[in-house]
PDB file of C-alpha atoms in Angstrom:
ATOM      1  CA  ASP A  25      -0.007   0.015  -0.004  1.00  0.00           C
ATOM      2  CA  ILE A  26       1.076   3.578  -0.604  1.00  0.00           C
ATOM      3  CA  GLN A  27       1.624   5.496   2.630  1.00  0.00           C
ATOM      4  CA  MET A  28       0.751   9.184   2.759  1.00  0.00           C
ATOM      5  CA  THR A  29       2.330  11.605   5.203  1.00  0.00           C
ATOM      6  CA  GLN A  30       1.499  15.247   5.837  1.00  0.00           C
ATOM      7  CA  SER A  31       3.427  18.045   7.445  1.00  0.00           C
ATOM      8  CA  PRO A  32       2.965  19.769   9.679  1.00  0.00           C
ATOM      9  CA  SER A  33       0.389  17.810  11.660  1.00  0.00           C
ATOM     10  CA  SER A  34      -0.936  21.108  12.922  1.00  0.00           C
ATOM     11  CA  LEU A  35      -0.273  24.779  12.523  1.00  0.00           C
ATOM     12  CA  SER A  36      -1.418  28.041  13.980  1.00  0.00           C
ATOM     13  CA  ALA A  37      -1.931  30.948  11.653  1.00  0.00           C
ATOM     14  CA  SER A  38      -3.540  34.366  11.539  1.00  0.00           C
ATOM     15  CA  VAL A  39      -6.245  35.697   9.246  1.00  0.00           C
ATOM     16  CA  GLY A  40      -4.565  36.871   6.061  1.00  0.00           C
ATOM     17  CA  ASP A  41      -1.599  34.535   6.318  1.00  0.00           C
ATOM     18  CA  ARG A  42      -0.398  32.410   3.437  1.00  0.00           C
ATOM     19  CA  VAL A  43      -0.433  28.767   4.513  1.00  0.00           C
ATOM     20  CA  THR A  44       1.269  25.809   2.865  1.00  0.00           C
ATOM     21  CA  ILE A  45       0.666  22.149   3.757  1.00  0.00           C
ATOM     22  CA  THR A  46       2.891  19.373   2.415  1.00  0.00           C
ATOM     23  CA  CYS A  47       1.837  15.851   1.493  1.00  0.00           C
ATOM     24  CA  ARG A  48       4.267  13.090   0.578  1.00  0.00           C
ATOM     25  CA  ALA A  49       3.583   9.677  -0.946  1.00  0.00           C
ATOM     26  CA  SER A  50       5.757   6.645  -0.188  1.00  0.00           C
ATOM     27  CA  GLN A  51       6.069   5.983  -3.908  1.00  0.00           C
ATOM     28  CA  GLY A  52       5.321   7.905  -7.068  1.00  0.00           C
ATOM     29  CA  ILE A  53       1.661   8.592  -7.776  1.00  0.00           C
ATOM     30  CA  SER A  54       1.991  10.885 -10.811  1.00  0.00           C
ATOM     31  CA  ASN A  55      -0.576  13.624 -10.147  1.00  0.00           C
ATOM     32  CA  TYR A  56      -3.344  11.369  -8.767  1.00  0.00           C
ATOM     33  CA  LEU A  57      -3.738  13.313  -5.573  1.00  0.00           C
ATOM     34  CA  ALA A  58      -6.760  15.003  -4.019  1.00  0.00           C
ATOM     35  CA  TRP A  59      -7.185  17.434  -1.130  1.00  0.00           C
ATOM     36  CA  PHE A  60     -10.116  17.696   1.266  1.00  0.00           C
ATOM     37  CA  GLN A  61     -11.193  20.122   3.962  1.00  0.00           C
ATOM     38  CA  GLN A  62     -13.081  19.048   7.063  1.00  0.00           C
ATOM     39  CA  LYS A  63     -14.559  21.263   9.744  1.00  0.00           C
ATOM     40  CA  PRO A  64     -15.444  19.852  13.170  1.00  0.00           C
ATOM     41  CA  GLY A  65     -18.609  17.756  13.146  1.00  0.00           C
ATOM     42  CA  LYS A  66     -19.031  18.149   9.390  1.00  0.00           C
ATOM     43  CA  ALA A  67     -18.486  15.969   6.350  1.00  0.00           C
ATOM     44  CA  PRO A  68     -15.309  16.533   4.366  1.00  0.00           C
ATOM     45  CA  LYS A  69     -15.433  18.810   1.366  1.00  0.00           C
ATOM     46  CA  SER A  70     -13.519  18.140  -1.821  1.00  0.00           C
ATOM     47  CA  LEU A  71     -11.114  20.939  -2.762  1.00  0.00           C
ATOM     48  CA  ILE A  72      -8.651  19.728  -5.366  1.00  0.00           C
ATOM     49  CA  TYR A  73      -8.142  16.741  -7.655  1.00  0.00           C
ATOM     50  CA  ALA A  74      -5.326  15.820 -10.035  1.00  0.00           C
ATOM     51  CA  ALA A  75      -2.964  17.639  -7.666  1.00  0.00           C
ATOM     52  CA  SER A  76      -3.833  21.096  -8.939  1.00  0.00           C
ATOM     53  CA  SER A  77      -7.366  21.191 -10.383  1.00  0.00           C
ATOM     54  CA  LEU A  78      -9.983  22.977  -8.282  1.00  0.00           C
ATOM     55  CA  GLN A  79     -13.275  21.218  -7.676  1.00  0.00           C
ATOM     56  CA  SER A  80     -16.312  23.174  -8.861  1.00  0.00           C
ATOM     57  CA  GLY A  81     -17.165  26.073  -6.576  1.00  0.00           C
ATOM     58  CA  VAL A  82     -13.875  26.057  -4.676  1.00  0.00           C
ATOM     59  CA  PRO A  83     -12.403  29.546  -4.369  1.00  0.00           C
ATOM     60  CA  SER A  84      -9.152  30.336  -6.113  1.00  0.00           C
ATOM     61  CA  LYS A  85      -7.405  31.141  -2.867  1.00  0.00           C
ATOM     62  CA  PHE A  86      -6.811  27.376  -2.720  1.00  0.00           C
ATOM     63  CA  SER A  87      -4.119  25.982  -4.980  1.00  0.00           C
ATOM     64  CA  GLY A  88      -2.296  22.710  -5.286  1.00  0.00           C
ATOM     65  CA  SER A  89       0.919  21.643  -6.875  1.00  0.00           C
ATOM     66  CA  GLY A  90       3.265  18.726  -7.191  1.00  0.00           C
ATOM     67  CA  SER A  91       3.816  15.462  -8.969  1.00  0.00           C
ATOM     68  CA  GLY A  92       5.429  12.174  -8.220  1.00  0.00           C
ATOM     69  CA  THR A  93       5.837  11.974  -4.452  1.00  0.00           C
ATOM     70  CA  ASP A  94       5.708  15.547  -3.173  1.00  0.00           C
ATOM     71  CA  PHE A  95       2.680  17.797  -3.146  1.00  0.00           C
ATOM     72  CA  THR A  96       1.533  21.057  -1.569  1.00  0.00           C
ATOM     73  CA  LEU A  97      -1.746  22.730  -0.756  1.00  0.00           C
ATOM     74  CA  THR A  98      -1.572  26.493  -0.414  1.00  0.00           C
ATOM     75  CA  ILE A  99      -4.167  28.880   0.976  1.00  0.00           C
ATOM     76  CA  SER A 100      -3.209  32.298  -0.267  1.00  0.00           C
ATOM     77  CA  SER A 101      -4.906  34.421   2.381  1.00  0.00           C
ATOM     78  CA  LEU A 102      -6.379  32.578   5.304  1.00  0.00           C
ATOM     79  CA  GLN A 103      -9.893  33.508   6.254  1.00  0.00           C
ATOM     80  CA  PRO A 104     -11.930  32.548   9.355  1.00  0.00           C
ATOM     81  CA  GLU A 105     -13.873  29.933   7.377  1.00  0.00           C
ATOM     82  CA  ASP A 106     -10.608  28.193   6.371  1.00  0.00           C
ATOM     83  CA  PHE A 107      -9.754  27.009   9.872  1.00  0.00           C
ATOM     84  CA  ALA A 108     -10.216  23.268   9.535  1.00  0.00           C
ATOM     85  CA  THR A 109      -8.369  19.977   9.059  1.00  0.00           C
ATOM     86  CA  TYR A 110      -6.981  19.227   5.604  1.00  0.00           C
ATOM     87  CA  TYR A 111      -6.391  15.756   4.211  1.00  0.00           C
ATOM     88  CA  CYS A 112      -4.614  14.571   1.101  1.00  0.00           C
ATOM     89  CA  GLN A 113      -5.468  11.293  -0.627  1.00  0.00           C
ATOM     90  CA  GLN A 114      -3.798   9.349  -3.381  1.00  0.00           C
ATOM     91  CA  TYR A 115      -5.911   7.593  -5.979  1.00  0.00           C
ATOM     92  CA  ASN A 116      -3.138   6.173  -8.090  1.00  0.00           C
ATOM     93  CA  SER A 117      -3.582   2.655  -6.753  1.00  0.00           C
ATOM     94  CA  TYR A 118      -5.775   0.681  -4.363  1.00  0.00           C
ATOM     95  CA  PRO A 119      -6.352   1.203  -1.542  1.00  0.00           C
ATOM     96  CA  HIS A 120      -6.871   4.944  -1.983  1.00  0.00           C
ATOM     97  CA  THR A 121      -5.024   6.006   1.142  1.00  0.00           C
ATOM     98  CA  PHE A 122      -5.440   9.272   3.012  1.00  0.00           C
ATOM     99  CA  GLY A 123      -2.813  11.308   4.803  1.00  0.00           C
ATOM    100  CA  PRO A 124      -3.227  11.751   8.580  1.00  0.00           C
ATOM    101  CA  GLY A 125      -4.443  15.321   8.255  1.00  0.00           C
ATOM    102  CA  THR A 126      -3.189  18.816   9.050  1.00  0.00           C
ATOM    103  CA  LYS A 127      -5.175  20.887  11.506  1.00  0.00           C
ATOM    104  CA  VAL A 128      -5.112  24.605  10.829  1.00  0.00           C
ATOM    105  CA  ASP A 129      -6.201  26.719  13.782  1.00  0.00           C
ATOM    106  CA  ILE A 130      -6.196  30.326  14.850  1.00  0.00           C
ATOM    107  CA  LYS A 131      -3.057  31.855  16.286  1.00  0.00           C
TER     108      LYS A 131
ATOM    109  CA  GLU B  25     -28.731  20.021  -6.532  1.00  0.00           C
ATOM    110  CA  VAL B  26     -26.468  17.018  -6.252  1.00  0.00           C
ATOM    111  CA  GLN B  27     -27.118  15.307  -2.932  1.00  0.00           C
ATOM    112  CA  LEU B  28     -26.143  12.114  -1.131  1.00  0.00           C
ATOM    113  CA  VAL B  29     -27.929  10.963   1.981  1.00  0.00           C
ATOM    114  CA  GLU B  30     -26.649   8.050   4.087  1.00  0.00           C
ATOM    115  CA  SER B  31     -28.918   6.023   6.326  1.00  0.00           C
ATOM    116  CA  GLY B  32     -28.981   2.770   8.252  1.00  0.00           C
ATOM    117  CA  GLY B  33     -26.449   3.521  10.950  1.00  0.00           C
ATOM    118  CA  GLY B  34     -26.958   2.628  14.582  1.00  0.00           C
ATOM    119  CA  LEU B  35     -25.782   0.560  17.510  1.00  0.00           C
ATOM    120  CA  VAL B  36     -24.938  -3.076  16.736  1.00  0.00           C
ATOM    121  CA  GLN B  37     -23.247  -5.855  18.701  1.00  0.00           C
ATOM    122  CA  PRO B  38     -19.894  -7.260  17.618  1.00  0.00           C
ATOM    123  CA  GLY B  39     -20.257 -10.083  15.114  1.00  0.00           C
ATOM    124  CA  ARG B  40     -23.591  -8.825  13.820  1.00  0.00           C
ATOM    125  CA  SER B  41     -24.452  -7.234  10.474  1.00  0.00           C
ATOM    126  CA  LEU B  42     -25.701  -3.878   9.317  1.00  0.00           C
ATOM    127  CA  ARG B  43     -26.535  -2.431   5.904  1.00  0.00           C
ATOM    128  CA  LEU B  44     -25.976   1.206   5.086  1.00  0.00           C
ATOM    129  CA  SER B  45     -27.728   2.963   2.235  1.00  0.00           C
ATOM    130  CA  CYS B  46     -26.683   6.013   0.258  1.00  0.00           C
ATOM    131  CA  THR B  47     -29.528   7.647  -1.639  1.00  0.00           C
ATOM    132  CA  ALA B  48     -28.525   9.944  -4.456  1.00  0.00           C
ATOM    133  CA  SER B  49     -30.384  12.748  -6.159  1.00  0.00           C
ATOM    134  CA  GLY B  50     -29.676  15.553  -8.607  1.00  0.00           C
ATOM    135  CA  PHE B  51     -27.584  13.519 -11.043  1.00  0.00           C
ATOM    136  CA  THR B  52     -27.753  10.385 -13.187  1.00  0.00           C
ATOM    137  CA  PHE B  53     -26.695   7.894 -10.557  1.00  0.00           C
ATOM    138  CA  GLY B  54     -25.938   5.050 -12.944  1.00  0.00           C
ATOM    139  CA  ASP B  55     -23.247   7.090 -14.721  1.00  0.00           C
ATOM    140  CA  TYR B  56     -21.029   7.356 -11.642  1.00  0.00           C
ATOM    141  CA  ALA B  57     -18.882   5.235  -9.397  1.00  0.00           C
ATOM    142  CA  MET B  58     -19.656   5.475  -5.689  1.00  0.00           C
ATOM    143  CA  SER B  59     -17.275   5.267  -2.738  1.00  0.00           C
ATOM    144  CA  TRP B  60     -17.501   4.755   1.014  1.00  0.00           C
ATOM    145  CA  VAL B  61     -15.129   6.471   3.461  1.00  0.00           C
ATOM    146  CA  ARG B  62     -15.229   6.182   7.253  1.00  0.00           C
ATOM    147  CA  GLN B  63     -13.895   8.117  10.195  1.00  0.00           C
ATOM    148  CA  ALA B  64     -13.448   6.602  13.645  1.00  0.00           C
ATOM    149  CA  PRO B  65     -14.070   8.926  16.588  1.00  0.00           C
ATOM    150  CA  GLY B  66     -11.291  11.475  16.838  1.00  0.00           C
ATOM    151  CA  LYS B  67      -9.367   9.894  13.928  1.00  0.00           C
ATOM    152  CA  GLY B  68      -8.646  10.641  10.313  1.00  0.00           C
ATOM    153  CA  LEU B  69     -10.373   9.480   7.147  1.00  0.00           C
ATOM    154  CA  GLU B  70     -10.148   5.892   5.959  1.00  0.00           C
ATOM    155  CA  TRP B  71     -11.108   4.794   2.453  1.00  0.00           C
ATOM    156  CA  VAL B  72     -13.391   1.741   2.716  1.00  0.00           C
ATOM    157  CA  GLY B  73     -14.032   0.887  -0.916  1.00  0.00           C
ATOM    158  CA  PHE B  74     -15.962   1.712  -4.031  1.00  0.00           C
ATOM    159  CA  ILE B  75     -18.083   0.362  -6.867  1.00  0.00           C
ATOM    160  CA  ARG B  76     -17.647   1.261 -10.505  1.00  0.00           C
ATOM    161  CA  SER B  77     -20.579   2.194 -12.695  1.00  0.00           C
ATOM    162  CA  LYS B  78     -22.084  -0.548 -14.855  1.00  0.00           C
ATOM    163  CA  ALA B  79     -20.396   1.011 -17.885  1.00  0.00           C
ATOM    164  CA  TYR B  80     -17.064   0.151 -16.297  1.00  0.00           C
ATOM    165  CA  GLY B  81     -18.112  -3.297 -15.142  1.00  0.00           C
ATOM    166  CA  GLY B  82     -19.807  -2.471 -11.857  1.00  0.00           C
ATOM    167  CA  THR B  83     -16.893  -4.092 -10.015  1.00  0.00           C
ATOM    168  CA  THR B  84     -15.648  -3.256  -6.555  1.00  0.00           C
ATOM    169  CA  GLU B  85     -12.439  -2.532  -4.634  1.00  0.00           C
ATOM    170  CA  TYR B  86     -11.983  -2.700  -0.871  1.00  0.00           C
ATOM    171  CA  ALA B  87      -9.570  -1.748   1.863  1.00  0.00           C
ATOM    172  CA  ALA B  88      -7.809  -4.726   3.419  1.00  0.00           C
ATOM    173  CA  SER B  89      -9.387  -3.957   6.801  1.00  0.00           C
ATOM    174  CA  VAL B  90     -12.888  -4.706   5.455  1.00  0.00           C
ATOM    175  CA  LYS B  91     -12.266  -7.075   2.549  1.00  0.00           C
ATOM    176  CA  GLY B  92     -14.266 -10.273   2.961  1.00  0.00           C
ATOM    177  CA  ARG B  93     -16.566  -8.689   5.556  1.00  0.00           C
ATOM    178  CA  PHE B  94     -18.015  -5.657   3.730  1.00  0.00           C
ATOM    179  CA  THR B  95     -19.764  -5.662   0.362  1.00  0.00           C
ATOM    180  CA  ILE B  96     -20.638  -2.637  -1.728  1.00  0.00           C
ATOM    181  CA  SER B  97     -23.498  -2.876  -4.193  1.00  0.00           C
ATOM    182  CA  ARG B  98     -25.751  -0.549  -6.138  1.00  0.00           C
ATOM    183  CA  ASP B  99     -29.309  -0.365  -7.396  1.00  0.00           C
ATOM    184  CA  ASP B 100     -29.271   2.116 -10.278  1.00  0.00           C
ATOM    185  CA  SER B 101     -33.062   1.925 -10.633  1.00  0.00           C
ATOM    186  CA  LYS B 102     -33.402   3.357  -7.150  1.00  0.00           C
ATOM    187  CA  SER B 103     -30.257   5.555  -7.192  1.00  0.00           C
ATOM    188  CA  ILE B 104     -28.966   3.846  -4.057  1.00  0.00           C
ATOM    189  CA  ALA B 105     -25.559   2.500  -3.137  1.00  0.00           C
ATOM    190  CA  TYR B 106     -25.288   0.017  -0.294  1.00  0.00           C
ATOM    191  CA  LEU B 107     -22.597  -0.987   2.165  1.00  0.00           C
ATOM    192  CA  GLN B 108     -23.323  -4.383   3.661  1.00  0.00           C
ATOM    193  CA  MET B 109     -21.219  -4.854   6.781  1.00  0.00           C
ATOM    194  CA  ASN B 110     -20.919  -8.351   8.243  1.00  0.00           C
ATOM    195  CA  SER B 111     -18.934  -9.737  11.178  1.00  0.00           C
ATOM    196  CA  LEU B 112     -18.686  -6.259  12.640  1.00  0.00           C
ATOM    197  CA  LYS B 113     -15.873  -5.453  15.047  1.00  0.00           C
ATOM    198  CA  THR B 114     -15.574  -2.730  17.647  1.00  0.00           C
ATOM    199  CA  GLU B 115     -12.949  -1.067  15.435  1.00  0.00           C
ATOM    200  CA  ASP B 116     -15.575  -0.584  12.735  1.00  0.00           C
ATOM    201  CA  THR B 117     -17.174   2.085  14.927  1.00  0.00           C
ATOM    202  CA  ALA B 118     -17.114   5.246  12.797  1.00  0.00           C
ATOM    203  CA  VAL B 119     -19.041   7.779  10.845  1.00  0.00           C
ATOM    204  CA  TYR B 120     -19.539   6.361   7.377  1.00  0.00           C
ATOM    205  CA  TYR B 121     -19.666   8.713   4.409  1.00  0.00           C
ATOM    206  CA  CYS B 122     -20.652   7.915   0.875  1.00  0.00           C
ATOM    207  CA  THR B 123     -19.194   9.918  -1.981  1.00  0.00           C
ATOM    208  CA  ARG B 124     -19.610  10.220  -5.688  1.00  0.00           C
ATOM    209  CA  ALA B 125     -16.515   9.302  -7.684  1.00  0.00           C
ATOM    210  CA  LEU B 126     -15.467  10.698 -11.051  1.00  0.00           C
ATOM    211  CA  VAL B 127     -13.191   8.866 -13.469  1.00  0.00           C
ATOM    212  CA  THR B 128     -10.173   9.973 -15.439  1.00  0.00           C
ATOM    213  CA  ALA B 129      -9.112   7.653 -18.252  1.00  0.00           C
ATOM    214  CA  ILE B 130      -5.498   7.475 -19.326  1.00  0.00           C
ATOM    215  CA  LEU B 131      -4.923   4.920 -22.084  1.00  0.00           C
ATOM    216  CA  TYR B 132      -6.385   1.742 -20.565  1.00  0.00           C
ATOM    217  CA  TYR B 133      -6.125   2.879 -16.978  1.00  0.00           C
ATOM    218  CA  TYR B 134      -8.927   4.465 -14.984  1.00  0.00           C
ATOM    219  CA  TYR B 135      -8.443   6.697 -11.972  1.00  0.00           C
ATOM    220  CA  TYR B 136     -11.284   7.538  -9.635  1.00  0.00           C
ATOM    221  CA  TYR B 137     -11.460  10.617  -7.430  1.00  0.00           C
ATOM    222  CA  MET B 138     -14.215  11.846  -5.132  1.00  0.00           C
ATOM    223  CA  ASP B 139     -16.221  15.021  -5.488  1.00  0.00           C
ATOM    224  CA  VAL B 140     -19.549  15.099  -3.634  1.00  0.00           C
ATOM    225  CA  TRP B 141     -19.903  13.794  -0.051  1.00  0.00           C
ATOM    226  CA  GLY B 142     -22.908  12.893   2.014  1.00  0.00           C
ATOM    227  CA  LYS B 143     -23.300  14.076   5.613  1.00  0.00           C
ATOM    228  CA  GLY B 144     -22.547  10.631   7.012  1.00  0.00           C
ATOM    229  CA  THR B 145     -24.209   8.059   9.246  1.00  0.00           C
ATOM    230  CA  THR B 146     -22.841   6.800  12.566  1.00  0.00           C
ATOM    231  CA  VAL B 147     -22.179   3.141  13.241  1.00  0.00           C
ATOM    232  CA  THR B 148     -21.381   2.037  16.773  1.00  0.00           C
ATOM    233  CA  VAL B 149     -20.250  -1.519  17.357  1.00  0.00           C
ATOM    234  CA  SER B 150     -20.470  -2.379  21.029  1.00  0.00           C
ATOM    235  CA  SER B 151     -21.822  -5.015  23.310  1.00  0.00           C
TER     236      SER B 151
END
């Protein structure tokens, strides 16, 4: 199975900050990577697929990049509604494994 | 509006069975693959498995932790995906989400990624 890691596991940031989360796969997955946002008590929301393509309706402050084993999710200007946990997931091969998550909270 | 609604969760004893349903609306259900993802209390997301659309064979894939115990099926006439869970264990306690899955085709390979999520249904396995 492909193992996914994320760093940091948590971070504190202020409104307006630029935030970058890293996701690493244990082996190459081309660009078959998705990002999700989850707020407490809520279902996850799909943000990005194919490493850098925004899901419909997702604001352009979110961006993704990377290929192979190393990927990043960037939030250009953090807003109060962006405080949440973010997960990456590879869908290159089965099982479609998730990263452990990165919790973004308010500094 | 595209919507997925899970149902069927509840409290069940270890070793027993439970069937979850995911009722879809707002899109042509039969054209899409459907996935199940779970989240144990206080933990991260775990991919459970998925079922391809009939156009891609209607076949299934599962996580090792549930393979042989869980079965995913679909009824396109009713726009419902099912997760049949047998021989339940305490570690199956989680919120179960169903998702719609889109496909990207590259040569003869097909890659499925999730877009729409339901709100989830809670399964508690306890004696």
